[in-house]
PDB file of C-alpha atoms in Angstrom:
ATOM      1  CA  MET A   1       4.527  13.229   5.064  1.00  0.00           C
ATOM      2  CA  THR A   2       6.258  16.438   4.085  1.00  0.00           C
ATOM      3  CA  ARG A   3       7.627  17.797   0.829  1.00  0.00           C
ATOM      4  CA  ALA A   4      10.694  15.580   1.258  1.00  0.00           C
ATOM      5  CA  HIS A   5       8.507  12.497   1.475  1.00  0.00           C
ATOM      6  CA  GLY A   6      11.453  10.220   0.775  1.00  0.00           C
ATOM      7  CA  PHE A   7      10.094   8.556  -2.340  1.00  0.00           C
ATOM      8  CA  ASP A   8      11.408  11.227  -4.711  1.00  0.00           C
ATOM      9  CA  LEU A   9      14.482   9.078  -5.437  1.00  0.00           C
ATOM     10  CA  LEU A  10      12.258   6.106  -6.232  1.00  0.00           C
ATOM     11  CA  THR A  11       9.136   7.280  -8.052  1.00  0.00           C
ATOM     12  CA  ALA A  12       8.314   9.806 -10.735  1.00  0.00           C
ATOM     13  CA  GLU A  13       5.033  10.669  -8.983  1.00  0.00           C
ATOM     14  CA  SER A  14       4.296  13.946  -7.237  1.00  0.00           C
ATOM     15  CA  ASP A  15       4.089  14.109  -3.459  1.00  0.00           C
ATOM     16  CA  SER A  16       0.310  14.407  -3.555  1.00  0.00           C
ATOM     17  CA  VAL A  17      -0.191  11.032  -5.259  1.00  0.00           C
ATOM     18  CA  ILE A  18       1.563   9.152  -2.467  1.00  0.00           C
ATOM     19  CA  GLU A  19       0.162  11.426   0.233  1.00  0.00           C
ATOM     20  CA  ARG A  20      -3.437  10.720  -0.782  1.00  0.00           C
ATOM     21  CA  ALA A  21      -2.900   6.963  -0.938  1.00  0.00           C
ATOM     22  CA  TRP A  22      -0.714   6.607   2.173  1.00  0.00           C
ATOM     23  CA  GLY A  23      -2.344   4.270   4.648  1.00  0.00           C
ATOM     24  CA  GLU A  24      -5.678   4.476   2.802  1.00  0.00           C
ATOM     25  CA  ARG A  25      -5.674   2.613  -0.502  1.00  0.00           C
ATOM     26  CA  THR A  26      -3.623   0.579  -2.961  1.00  0.00           C
ATOM     27  CA  SER A  27      -2.151   2.727  -5.729  1.00  0.00           C
ATOM     28  CA  SER A  28      -0.093   2.208  -8.892  1.00  0.00           C
ATOM     29  CA  LEU A  29       3.064   4.294  -9.285  1.00  0.00           C
ATOM     30  CA  SER A  30       5.700   4.903 -11.936  1.00  0.00           C
ATOM     31  CA  VAL A  31       9.392   4.520 -11.152  1.00  0.00           C
ATOM     32  CA  ALA A  32      12.018   7.187 -11.747  1.00  0.00           C
ATOM     33  CA  PRO A  33      14.073   6.086 -14.806  1.00  0.00           C
ATOM     34  CA  SER A  34      17.370   6.957 -13.095  1.00  0.00           C
ATOM     35  CA  PHE A  35      16.523   4.730 -10.139  1.00  0.00           C
ATOM     36  CA  LEU A  36      15.398   1.867 -12.367  1.00  0.00           C
ATOM     37  CA  ALA A  37      18.655   2.017 -14.346  1.00  0.00           C
ATOM     38  CA  SER A  38      20.617   1.684 -11.106  1.00  0.00           C
ATOM     39  CA  LEU A  39      18.914  -1.658 -10.411  1.00  0.00           C
ATOM     40  CA  ASP A  40      19.785  -3.352 -13.695  1.00  0.00           C
ATOM     41  CA  ARG A  41      22.523  -5.405 -12.067  1.00  0.00           C
ATOM     42  CA  ILE A  42      20.141  -7.004  -9.571  1.00  0.00           C
ATOM     43  CA  THR A  43      19.640 -10.609 -10.651  1.00  0.00           C
ATOM     44  CA  ILE A  44      18.997 -13.747  -8.656  1.00  0.00           C
ATOM     45  CA  ASP A  45      22.236 -15.267  -9.981  1.00  0.00           C
ATOM     46  CA  ARG A  46      24.297 -12.347  -8.660  1.00  0.00           C
ATOM     47  CA  LEU A  47      22.531 -12.434  -5.302  1.00  0.00           C
ATOM     48  CA  LEU A  48      23.154 -16.167  -4.924  1.00  0.00           C
ATOM     49  CA  GLU A  49      26.863 -15.512  -5.361  1.00  0.00           C
ATOM     50  CA  GLU A  50      26.937 -13.286  -2.265  1.00  0.00           C
ATOM     51  CA  ARG A  51      29.004 -15.349   0.148  1.00  0.00           C
ATOM     52  CA  SER A  52      27.437 -13.701   3.200  1.00  0.00           C
ATOM     53  CA  LEU A  53      23.912 -14.680   2.140  1.00  0.00           C
ATOM     54  CA  ARG A  54      22.337 -17.397   4.264  1.00  0.00           C
ATOM     55  CA  PRO A  55      18.973 -18.207   5.868  1.00  0.00           C
ATOM     56  CA  PRO A  56      17.042 -16.513   7.375  1.00  0.00           C
ATOM     57  CA  ASP A  57      18.135 -13.637   5.090  1.00  0.00           C
ATOM     58  CA  ILE A  58      17.134 -15.747   2.094  1.00  0.00           C
ATOM     59  CA  THR A  59      14.091 -18.027   2.048  1.00  0.00           C
ATOM     60  CA  PHE A  60      12.066 -19.824  -0.606  1.00  0.00           C
ATOM     61  CA  ALA A  61       8.380 -20.420  -1.263  1.00  0.00           C
ATOM     62  CA  GLN A  62       6.828 -23.029  -3.521  1.00  0.00           C
ATOM     63  CA  LYS A  63       3.214 -23.334  -4.614  1.00  0.00           C
ATOM     64  CA  GLY A  64       2.381 -20.356  -2.418  1.00  0.00           C
ATOM     65  CA  ARG A  65       3.891 -21.726   0.797  1.00  0.00           C
ATOM     66  CA  GLN A  66       7.140 -20.811   2.497  1.00  0.00           C
ATOM     67  CA  LEU A  67       9.649 -23.667   2.674  1.00  0.00           C
ATOM     68  CA  PRO A  68      11.605 -24.553   5.827  1.00  0.00           C
ATOM     69  CA  ASP A  69      15.234 -23.412   5.837  1.00  0.00           C
ATOM     70  CA  ARG A  70      16.489 -27.003   5.855  1.00  0.00           C
ATOM     71  CA  GLU A  71      15.359 -27.284   2.229  1.00  0.00           C
ATOM     72  CA  VAL A  72      18.118 -24.860   1.164  1.00  0.00           C
ATOM     73  CA  THR A  73      20.883 -25.271   3.740  1.00  0.00           C
ATOM     74  CA  VAL A  74      23.911 -27.503   4.032  1.00  0.00           C
ATOM     75  CA  GLY A  75      22.891 -30.481   6.142  1.00  0.00           C
ATOM     76  CA  ARG A  76      24.614 -31.693   9.278  1.00  0.00           C
ATOM     77  CA  THR A  77      26.622 -34.913   9.200  1.00  0.00           C
ATOM     78  CA  ARG A  78      28.153 -37.033  11.911  1.00  0.00           C
ATOM     79  CA  ALA A  79      31.531 -35.594  11.064  1.00  0.00           C
ATOM     80  CA  ALA A  80      32.236 -31.997  12.019  1.00  0.00           C
ATOM     81  CA  ASN A  81      30.786 -29.762   9.319  1.00  0.00           C
ATOM     82  CA  THR A  82      31.487 -26.052   9.659  1.00  0.00           C
ATOM     83  CA  ASP A  83      29.237 -25.321   6.653  1.00  0.00           C
ATOM     84  CA  ALA A  84      26.114 -26.733   8.317  1.00  0.00           C
ATOM     85  CA  GLY A  85      23.292 -24.199   8.167  1.00  0.00           C
ATOM     86  CA  LEU A  86      24.839 -22.209   5.316  1.00  0.00           C
ATOM     87  CA  LEU A  87      23.015 -21.691   2.033  1.00  0.00           C
ATOM     88  CA  ASP A  88      23.387 -24.665  -0.283  1.00  0.00           C
ATOM     89  CA  ARG A  89      23.468 -22.937  -3.659  1.00  0.00           C
ATOM     90  CA  THR A  90      22.934 -26.181  -5.564  1.00  0.00           C
ATOM     91  CA  LYS A  91      19.707 -26.804  -3.633  1.00  0.00           C
ATOM     92  CA  ALA A  92      18.693 -23.169  -4.155  1.00  0.00           C
ATOM     93  CA  ARG A  93      19.152 -23.362  -7.926  1.00  0.00           C
ATOM     94  CA  CYS A  94      17.250 -26.662  -8.083  1.00  0.00           C
ATOM     95  CA  LEU A  95      14.321 -25.058  -6.275  1.00  0.00           C
ATOM     96  CA  LEU A  96      14.343 -22.119  -8.683  1.00  0.00           C
ATOM     97  CA  ALA A  97      14.391 -24.514 -11.634  1.00  0.00           C
ATOM     98  CA  ASP A  98      11.360 -26.204 -10.079  1.00  0.00           C
ATOM     99  CA  GLY A  99       9.426 -22.924  -9.892  1.00  0.00           C
ATOM    100  CA  ALA A 100      10.151 -21.765  -6.337  1.00  0.00           C
ATOM    101  CA  THR A 101      10.231 -18.064  -5.426  1.00  0.00           C
ATOM    102  CA  ALA A 102      13.382 -16.721  -3.748  1.00  0.00           C
ATOM    103  CA  MET A 103      13.090 -13.922  -1.172  1.00  0.00           C
ATOM    104  CA  VAL A 104      16.208 -11.996  -0.148  1.00  0.00           C
ATOM    105  CA  TYR A 105      15.578  -9.939   2.998  1.00  0.00           C
ATOM    106  CA  HIS A 106      17.509  -6.796   4.006  1.00  0.00           C
ATOM    107  CA  ALA A 107      18.707  -6.605   0.413  1.00  0.00           C
ATOM    108  CA  HIS A 108      19.867  -2.999   0.839  1.00  0.00           C
ATOM    109  CA  HIS A 109      22.797  -4.338   2.862  1.00  0.00           C
ATOM    110  CA  LEU A 110      23.974  -6.052  -0.330  1.00  0.00           C
ATOM    111  CA  ILE A 111      22.948  -3.523  -2.994  1.00  0.00           C
ATOM    112  CA  GLY A 112      24.236   0.061  -2.852  1.00  0.00           C
ATOM    113  CA  PRO A 113      21.391   1.831  -4.729  1.00  0.00           C
ATOM    114  CA  LEU A 114      18.811   0.204  -2.467  1.00  0.00           C
ATOM    115  CA  ASP A 115      20.739   1.244   0.629  1.00  0.00           C
ATOM    116  CA  ALA A 116      20.746   4.897  -0.426  1.00  0.00           C
ATOM    117  CA  VAL A 117      17.007   4.979  -1.160  1.00  0.00           C
ATOM    118  CA  ALA A 118      16.078   3.062   1.999  1.00  0.00           C
ATOM    119  CA  ALA A 119      18.111   5.493   4.120  1.00  0.00           C
ATOM    120  CA  HIS A 120      16.486   8.458   2.351  1.00  0.00           C
ATOM    121  CA  ILE A 121      12.967   7.115   2.926  1.00  0.00           C
ATOM    122  CA  SER A 122      13.724   6.329   6.571  1.00  0.00           C
ATOM    123  CA  SER A 123      15.087   9.816   7.240  1.00  0.00           C
ATOM    124  CA  ALA A 124      12.225  11.616   5.479  1.00  0.00           C
ATOM    125  CA  LEU A 125       9.406   9.576   7.048  1.00  0.00           C
ATOM    126  CA  ARG A 126      11.134   9.105  10.418  1.00  0.00           C
ATOM    127  CA  ALA A 127      10.335   5.413  10.208  1.00  0.00           C
ATOM    128  CA  SER A 128      12.284   2.242   9.502  1.00  0.00           C
ATOM    129  CA  CYS A 129      12.668   1.175   5.873  1.00  0.00           C
ATOM    130  CA  ASP A 130      13.712  -2.340   4.925  1.00  0.00           C
ATOM    131  CA  THR A 131      13.996  -4.001   1.506  1.00  0.00           C
ATOM    132  CA  THR A 132      13.245  -7.466   0.152  1.00  0.00           C
ATOM    133  CA  VAL A 133      14.059  -8.752  -3.344  1.00  0.00           C
ATOM    134  CA  PHE A 134      11.661 -11.371  -4.782  1.00  0.00           C
ATOM    135  CA  HIS A 135      12.455 -13.572  -7.780  1.00  0.00           C
ATOM    136  CA  THR A 136       9.689 -15.790  -9.207  1.00  0.00           C
ATOM    137  CA  PRO A 137      10.190 -18.065 -12.254  1.00  0.00           C
ATOM    138  CA  ALA A 138       7.747 -17.728 -15.166  1.00  0.00           C
ATOM    139  CA  HIS A 139       4.195 -19.045 -14.700  1.00  0.00           C
ATOM    140  CA  ASN A 140       4.717 -19.647 -10.980  1.00  0.00           C
ATOM    141  CA  PRO A 141       3.127 -18.126  -7.872  1.00  0.00           C
ATOM    142  CA  GLY A 142       4.884 -16.205  -5.166  1.00  0.00           C
ATOM    143  CA  LEU A 143       3.370 -16.362  -1.699  1.00  0.00           C
ATOM    144  CA  GLY A 144      -0.303 -17.180  -1.223  1.00  0.00           C
ATOM    145  CA  TRP A 145      -2.850 -14.690   0.071  1.00  0.00           C
ATOM    146  CA  HIS A 146      -1.467 -12.827   3.091  1.00  0.00           C
ATOM    147  CA  ARG A 147      -1.404  -9.491   4.899  1.00  0.00           C
ATOM    148  CA  ASP A 148       1.652  -7.457   5.915  1.00  0.00           C
ATOM    149  CA  GLY A 149       1.789  -5.147   8.903  1.00  0.00           C
ATOM    150  CA  GLN A 150       3.849  -2.511   7.089  1.00  0.00           C
ATOM    151  CA  HIS A 151       3.528  -0.132   4.164  1.00  0.00           C
ATOM    152  CA  VAL A 152       4.936  -1.822   1.035  1.00  0.00           C
ATOM    153  CA  VAL A 153       6.073  -0.305  -2.271  1.00  0.00           C
ATOM    154  CA  ALA A 154       6.759  -3.126  -4.762  1.00  0.00           C
ATOM    155  CA  VAL A 155       8.997  -2.018  -7.657  1.00  0.00           C
ATOM    156  CA  GLN A 156       9.193  -4.236 -10.742  1.00  0.00           C
ATOM    157  CA  ILE A 157      12.807  -4.575 -11.927  1.00  0.00           C
ATOM    158  CA  THR A 158      12.599  -7.257 -14.621  1.00  0.00           C
ATOM    159  CA  GLY A 159       9.832  -9.327 -16.193  1.00  0.00           C
ATOM    160  CA  SER A 160       6.245  -8.880 -15.066  1.00  0.00           C
ATOM    161  CA  LYS A 161       3.988 -10.058 -12.259  1.00  0.00           C
ATOM    162  CA  GLU A 162       0.228 -10.321 -11.870  1.00  0.00           C
ATOM    163  CA  TRP A 163      -1.067  -9.081  -8.542  1.00  0.00           C
ATOM    164  CA  ARG A 164      -4.402  -9.563  -6.860  1.00  0.00           C
ATOM    165  CA  VAL A 165      -4.698  -7.076  -4.026  1.00  0.00           C
ATOM    166  CA  GLU A 166      -7.398  -5.496  -1.880  1.00  0.00           C
ATOM    167  CA  LYS A 167      -8.262  -1.913  -2.766  1.00  0.00           C
ATOM    168  CA  ARG A 168      -8.228  -0.780   0.863  1.00  0.00           C
ATOM    169  CA  PRO A 169      -7.165  -2.110   4.256  1.00  0.00           C
ATOM    170  CA  PRO A 170      -9.876  -3.942   6.180  1.00  0.00           C
ATOM    171  CA  SER A 171     -12.031  -1.819   8.479  1.00  0.00           C
ATOM    172  CA  HIS A 172     -12.198  -4.633  11.058  1.00  0.00           C
ATOM    173  CA  TRP A 173      -9.458  -6.205  13.155  1.00  0.00           C
ATOM    174  CA  TRP A 174      -6.854  -8.097  11.169  1.00  0.00           C
ATOM    175  CA  ALA A 175      -3.579  -9.907  11.763  1.00  0.00           C
ATOM    176  CA  SER A 176      -0.415 -10.166   9.711  1.00  0.00           C
ATOM    177  CA  GLY A 177       0.283 -13.468   7.992  1.00  0.00           C
ATOM    178  CA  ALA A 178      -1.377 -15.951   5.690  1.00  0.00           C
ATOM    179  CA  LEU A 179      -5.131 -15.874   5.126  1.00  0.00           C
ATOM    180  CA  VAL A 180      -7.022 -18.998   6.136  1.00  0.00           C
ATOM    181  CA  THR A 181      -9.312 -18.535   3.133  1.00  0.00           C
ATOM    182  CA  ASP A 182      -8.521 -18.370  -0.573  1.00  0.00           C
ATOM    183  CA  GLY A 183      -8.646 -14.587  -0.738  1.00  0.00           C
ATOM    184  CA  PRO A 184     -10.568 -11.818   1.039  1.00  0.00           C
ATOM    185  CA  ASP A 185     -14.302 -11.159   0.726  1.00  0.00           C
ATOM    186  CA  THR A 186     -13.711  -7.534  -0.308  1.00  0.00           C
ATOM    187  CA  ASP A 187     -13.075  -5.679  -3.575  1.00  0.00           C
ATOM    188  CA  VAL A 188      -9.865  -6.886  -5.209  1.00  0.00           C
ATOM    189  CA  LEU A 189      -7.751  -5.187  -7.862  1.00  0.00           C
ATOM    190  CA  HIS A 190      -6.036  -7.120 -10.655  1.00  0.00           C
ATOM    191  CA  VAL A 191      -2.768  -5.369 -11.516  1.00  0.00           C
ATOM    192  CA  THR A 192       0.070  -6.471 -13.804  1.00  0.00           C
ATOM    193  CA  LEU A 193       3.376  -4.800 -12.946  1.00  0.00           C
ATOM    194  CA  ARG A 194       5.949  -4.462 -15.702  1.00  0.00           C
ATOM    195  CA  ARG A 195       9.486  -3.122 -15.570  1.00  0.00           C
ATOM    196  CA  GLY A 196       9.433   0.465 -14.351  1.00  0.00           C
ATOM    197  CA  GLU A 197       6.076   0.196 -12.576  1.00  0.00           C
ATOM    198  CA  ALA A 198       5.357   0.021  -8.855  1.00  0.00           C
ATOM    199  CA  LEU A 199       2.492  -0.760  -6.506  1.00  0.00           C
ATOM    200  CA  TYR A 200       1.889   0.865  -3.131  1.00  0.00           C
ATOM    201  CA  MET A 201       0.030  -1.277  -0.556  1.00  0.00           C
ATOM    202  CA  PRO A 202      -1.034   0.036   2.867  1.00  0.00           C
ATOM    203  CA  PRO A 203      -0.642  -2.119   5.964  1.00  0.00           C
ATOM    204  CA  GLY A 204      -3.255  -4.853   6.125  1.00  0.00           C
ATOM    205  CA  VAL A 205      -4.279  -5.168   2.484  1.00  0.00           C
ATOM    206  CA  ALA A 206      -4.482  -8.831   1.479  1.00  0.00           C
ATOM    207  CA  HIS A 207      -2.481  -9.685  -1.630  1.00  0.00           C
ATOM    208  CA  THR A 208      -0.920 -12.442  -3.689  1.00  0.00           C
ATOM    209  CA  ALA A 209       1.042 -12.477  -6.946  1.00  0.00           C
ATOM    210  CA  ARG A 210       2.411 -14.746  -9.663  1.00  0.00           C
ATOM    211  CA  ALA A 211       4.867 -14.352 -12.516  1.00  0.00           C
ATOM    212  CA  THR A 212       3.492 -14.118 -16.063  1.00  0.00           C
ATOM    213  CA  ASP A 213       5.081 -15.868 -19.039  1.00  0.00           C
ATOM    214  CA  GLU A 214       8.486 -14.462 -18.044  1.00  0.00           C
ATOM    215  CA  SER A 215      10.459 -14.619 -14.826  1.00  0.00           C
ATOM    216  CA  SER A 216       9.861 -11.741 -12.436  1.00  0.00           C
ATOM    217  CA  THR A 217      12.190  -9.845 -10.122  1.00  0.00           C
ATOM    218  CA  HIS A 218      10.883  -7.064  -7.917  1.00  0.00           C
ATOM    219  CA  VAL A 219      12.055  -5.246  -4.805  1.00  0.00           C
ATOM    220  CA  SER A 220       9.719  -4.274  -1.990  1.00  0.00           C
ATOM    221  CA  PHE A 221      10.455  -1.220   0.138  1.00  0.00           C
ATOM    222  CA  VAL A 222       8.938  -2.000   3.529  1.00  0.00           C
ATOM    223  CA  VAL A 223       8.146   0.963   5.794  1.00  0.00           C
ATOM    224  CA  GLN A 224       7.332   0.426   9.454  1.00  0.00           C
ATOM    225  CA  GLU A 225       5.935   3.563  11.051  1.00  0.00           C
ATOM    226  CA  PRO A 226       5.771   4.088  14.817  1.00  0.00           C
ATOM    227  CA  GLU A 227       2.663   2.356  16.141  1.00  0.00           C
ATOM    228  CA  THR A 228      -0.015   3.606  18.501  1.00  0.00           C
ATOM    229  CA  LYS A 229       1.071   1.153  21.182  1.00  0.00           C
ATOM    230  CA  ASP A 230       4.649   2.479  21.027  1.00  0.00           C
ATOM    231  CA  LEU A 231       3.519   6.052  21.731  1.00  0.00           C
ATOM    232  CA  ALA A 232       1.001   4.918  24.350  1.00  0.00           C
ATOM    233  CA  LEU A 233       3.669   2.944  26.220  1.00  0.00           C
ATOM    234  CA  ALA A 234       6.065   5.891  26.091  1.00  0.00           C
ATOM    235  CA  MET A 235       3.340   8.190  27.430  1.00  0.00           C
ATOM    236  CA  PHE A 236       2.459   5.785  30.224  1.00  0.00           C
ATOM    237  CA  GLU A 237       6.092   5.274  31.218  1.00  0.00           C
ATOM    238  CA  ARG A 238       6.754   9.020  31.385  1.00  0.00           C
ATOM    239  CA  ALA A 239       3.485   9.886  33.161  1.00  0.00           C
ATOM    240  CA  SER A 240       3.809   7.092  35.720  1.00  0.00           C
ATOM    241  CA  ARG A 241       6.910   8.805  37.124  1.00  0.00           C
ATOM    242  CA  CYS A 242       4.639  11.576  38.393  1.00  0.00           C
ATOM    243  CA  VAL A 243       2.200   9.299  40.208  1.00  0.00           C
ATOM    244  CA  THR A 244       2.628   9.468  43.986  1.00  0.00           C
ATOM    245  CA  ALA A 245      -0.343   7.315  45.019  1.00  0.00           C
ATOM    246  CA  ARG A 246       0.639   3.704  45.631  1.00  0.00           C
ATOM    247  CA  LEU A 247      -1.752   0.835  45.100  1.00  0.00           C
ATOM    248  CA  GLU A 248       0.320  -1.543  47.238  1.00  0.00           C
ATOM    249  CA  HIS A 249       0.439   0.724  50.322  1.00  0.00           C
ATOM    250  CA  GLY A 250      -2.516   0.596  52.715  1.00  0.00           C
ATOM    251  CA  PRO A 251      -5.369  -1.588  53.861  1.00  0.00           C
ATOM    252  CA  VAL A 252      -6.826  -4.079  51.410  1.00  0.00           C
ATOM    253  CA  THR A 253     -10.276  -2.632  52.011  1.00  0.00           C
ATOM    254  CA  GLU A 254      -9.104   0.747  50.668  1.00  0.00           C
ATOM    255  CA  ARG A 255      -7.375  -0.593  47.537  1.00  0.00           C
ATOM    256  CA  ALA A 256     -10.155   0.567  45.193  1.00  0.00           C
ATOM    257  CA  ALA A 257      -9.851   4.122  46.514  1.00  0.00           C
ATOM    258  CA  ARG A 258      -6.090   4.061  45.962  1.00  0.00           C
ATOM    259  CA  ALA A 259      -6.638   2.738  42.425  1.00  0.00           C
ATOM    260  CA  ALA A 260      -8.924   5.684  41.695  1.00  0.00           C
ATOM    261  CA  ALA A 261      -6.249   8.056  42.995  1.00  0.00           C
ATOM    262  CA  VAL A 262      -3.632   6.427  40.727  1.00  0.00           C
ATOM    263  CA  ALA A 263      -5.973   6.836  37.755  1.00  0.00           C
ATOM    264  CA  ARG A 264      -6.591  10.525  38.539  1.00  0.00           C
ATOM    265  CA  GLU A 265      -2.897  11.311  38.905  1.00  0.00           C
ATOM    266  CA  LEU A 266      -1.984   9.336  35.810  1.00  0.00           C
ATOM    267  CA  SER A 267      -4.667  11.062  33.718  1.00  0.00           C
ATOM    268  CA  SER A 268      -3.503  14.485  34.913  1.00  0.00           C
ATOM    269  CA  ALA A 269       0.150  13.661  34.198  1.00  0.00           C
ATOM    270  CA  ILE A 270      -0.651  12.454  30.671  1.00  0.00           C
ATOM    271  CA  ARG A 271      -2.407  15.743  29.872  1.00  0.00           C
ATOM    272  CA  GLU A 272       0.767  17.613  30.854  1.00  0.00           C
ATOM    273  CA  LEU A 273       3.123  15.580  28.648  1.00  0.00           C
ATOM    274  CA  ASP A 274       5.100  17.071  25.774  1.00  0.00           C
ATOM    275  CA  VAL A 275       3.652  14.792  23.096  1.00  0.00           C
ATOM    276  CA  ASP A 276       5.923  16.175  20.358  1.00  0.00           C
ATOM    277  CA  GLU A 277       8.985  15.209  22.396  1.00  0.00           C
ATOM    278  CA  LEU A 278       7.663  11.707  23.025  1.00  0.00           C
ATOM    279  CA  LEU A 279       6.726  11.254  19.375  1.00  0.00           C
ATOM    280  CA  ALA A 280      10.248  12.242  18.328  1.00  0.00           C
ATOM    281  CA  MET A 281      11.633   9.664  20.769  1.00  0.00           C
ATOM    282  CA  VAL A 282       9.334   6.930  19.437  1.00  0.00           C
ATOM    283  CA  GLU A 283      10.263   7.848  15.857  1.00  0.00           C
ATOM    284  CA  GLU A 284      13.969   7.548  16.662  1.00  0.00           C
ATOM    285  CA  ASP A 285      13.366   4.131  18.192  1.00  0.00           C
ATOM    286  CA  ALA A 286      11.439   3.039  15.094  1.00  0.00           C
ATOM    287  CA  MET A 287      14.229   4.209  12.781  1.00  0.00           C
ATOM    288  CA  GLU A 288      16.879   2.315  14.745  1.00  0.00           C
ATOM    289  CA  ALA A 289      14.929  -0.868  15.377  1.00  0.00           C
ATOM    290  CA  GLY A 290      14.892  -3.788  13.008  1.00  0.00           C
ATOM    291  CA  GLN A 291      11.635  -5.299  11.814  1.00  0.00           C
ATOM    292  CA  PRO A 292      10.418  -8.746  10.856  1.00  0.00           C
ATOM    293  CA  PRO A 293      10.586  -9.435   7.123  1.00  0.00           C
ATOM    294  CA  SER A 294       7.625  -8.503   5.002  1.00  0.00           C
ATOM    295  CA  ARG A 295       6.081 -11.444   3.194  1.00  0.00           C
ATOM    296  CA  GLY A 296       4.962  -9.318   0.241  1.00  0.00           C
TER     297      GLY A 296
END
């Protein structure tokens, strides 16, 4: 990250605080008062009134588990029903009254202040930045223990939420999604976020959260950086253009020798690549590409 790290519109922290934590450890942050004030109009009631909102851009979880879309959509009938598959707001409000958590993905498309900050973060980090708004009724859990594959900055807008989160990403292989156990076997932080506070979580840290004695609304800024495999594939694709040896041409008995020649030419071509150019290309692709919703 550079001086214009992108989070200056969001947090009141210095660059160094985020820089030291980035990708390495969970860290608490404070939110810029001007940004927090711009989010005061974000409520679950206002979001439910957005006529364009429908699954999969809004989903619900109850007792820590995500509910199927059919639980909140207009059902199909034998008669033609043009509303089938749309959000059934009566069902949605009943679920909320019963303690379910609502998750509104790509929320920056609906909320101007979020759109401006997400675009700023994306430009500064040369990565994609998405947003998800979570609303959890008092005394109820959000999602169960899970890991996300992206950087997440959770900003508390209203109410408060108790988080249990790993201090650092796992050193071993991990996969995004729900944990099969009731929490990780590593050091876990217990953090309560209140209005104006935020929590940064690197990719891979296991976490779960629940609302306290008041309903909670928070927005997560989800940053997907270019991945190693993206750069490696770009390097391979570019270098392979320079390979003249052909594995498929020649006697079968000499295939191993041709494979060795391909490897030598490919290795030499990779060493000659302009890595900065390829990285810029991969970054542009990351900024333009969409990403699967973060669960946290």
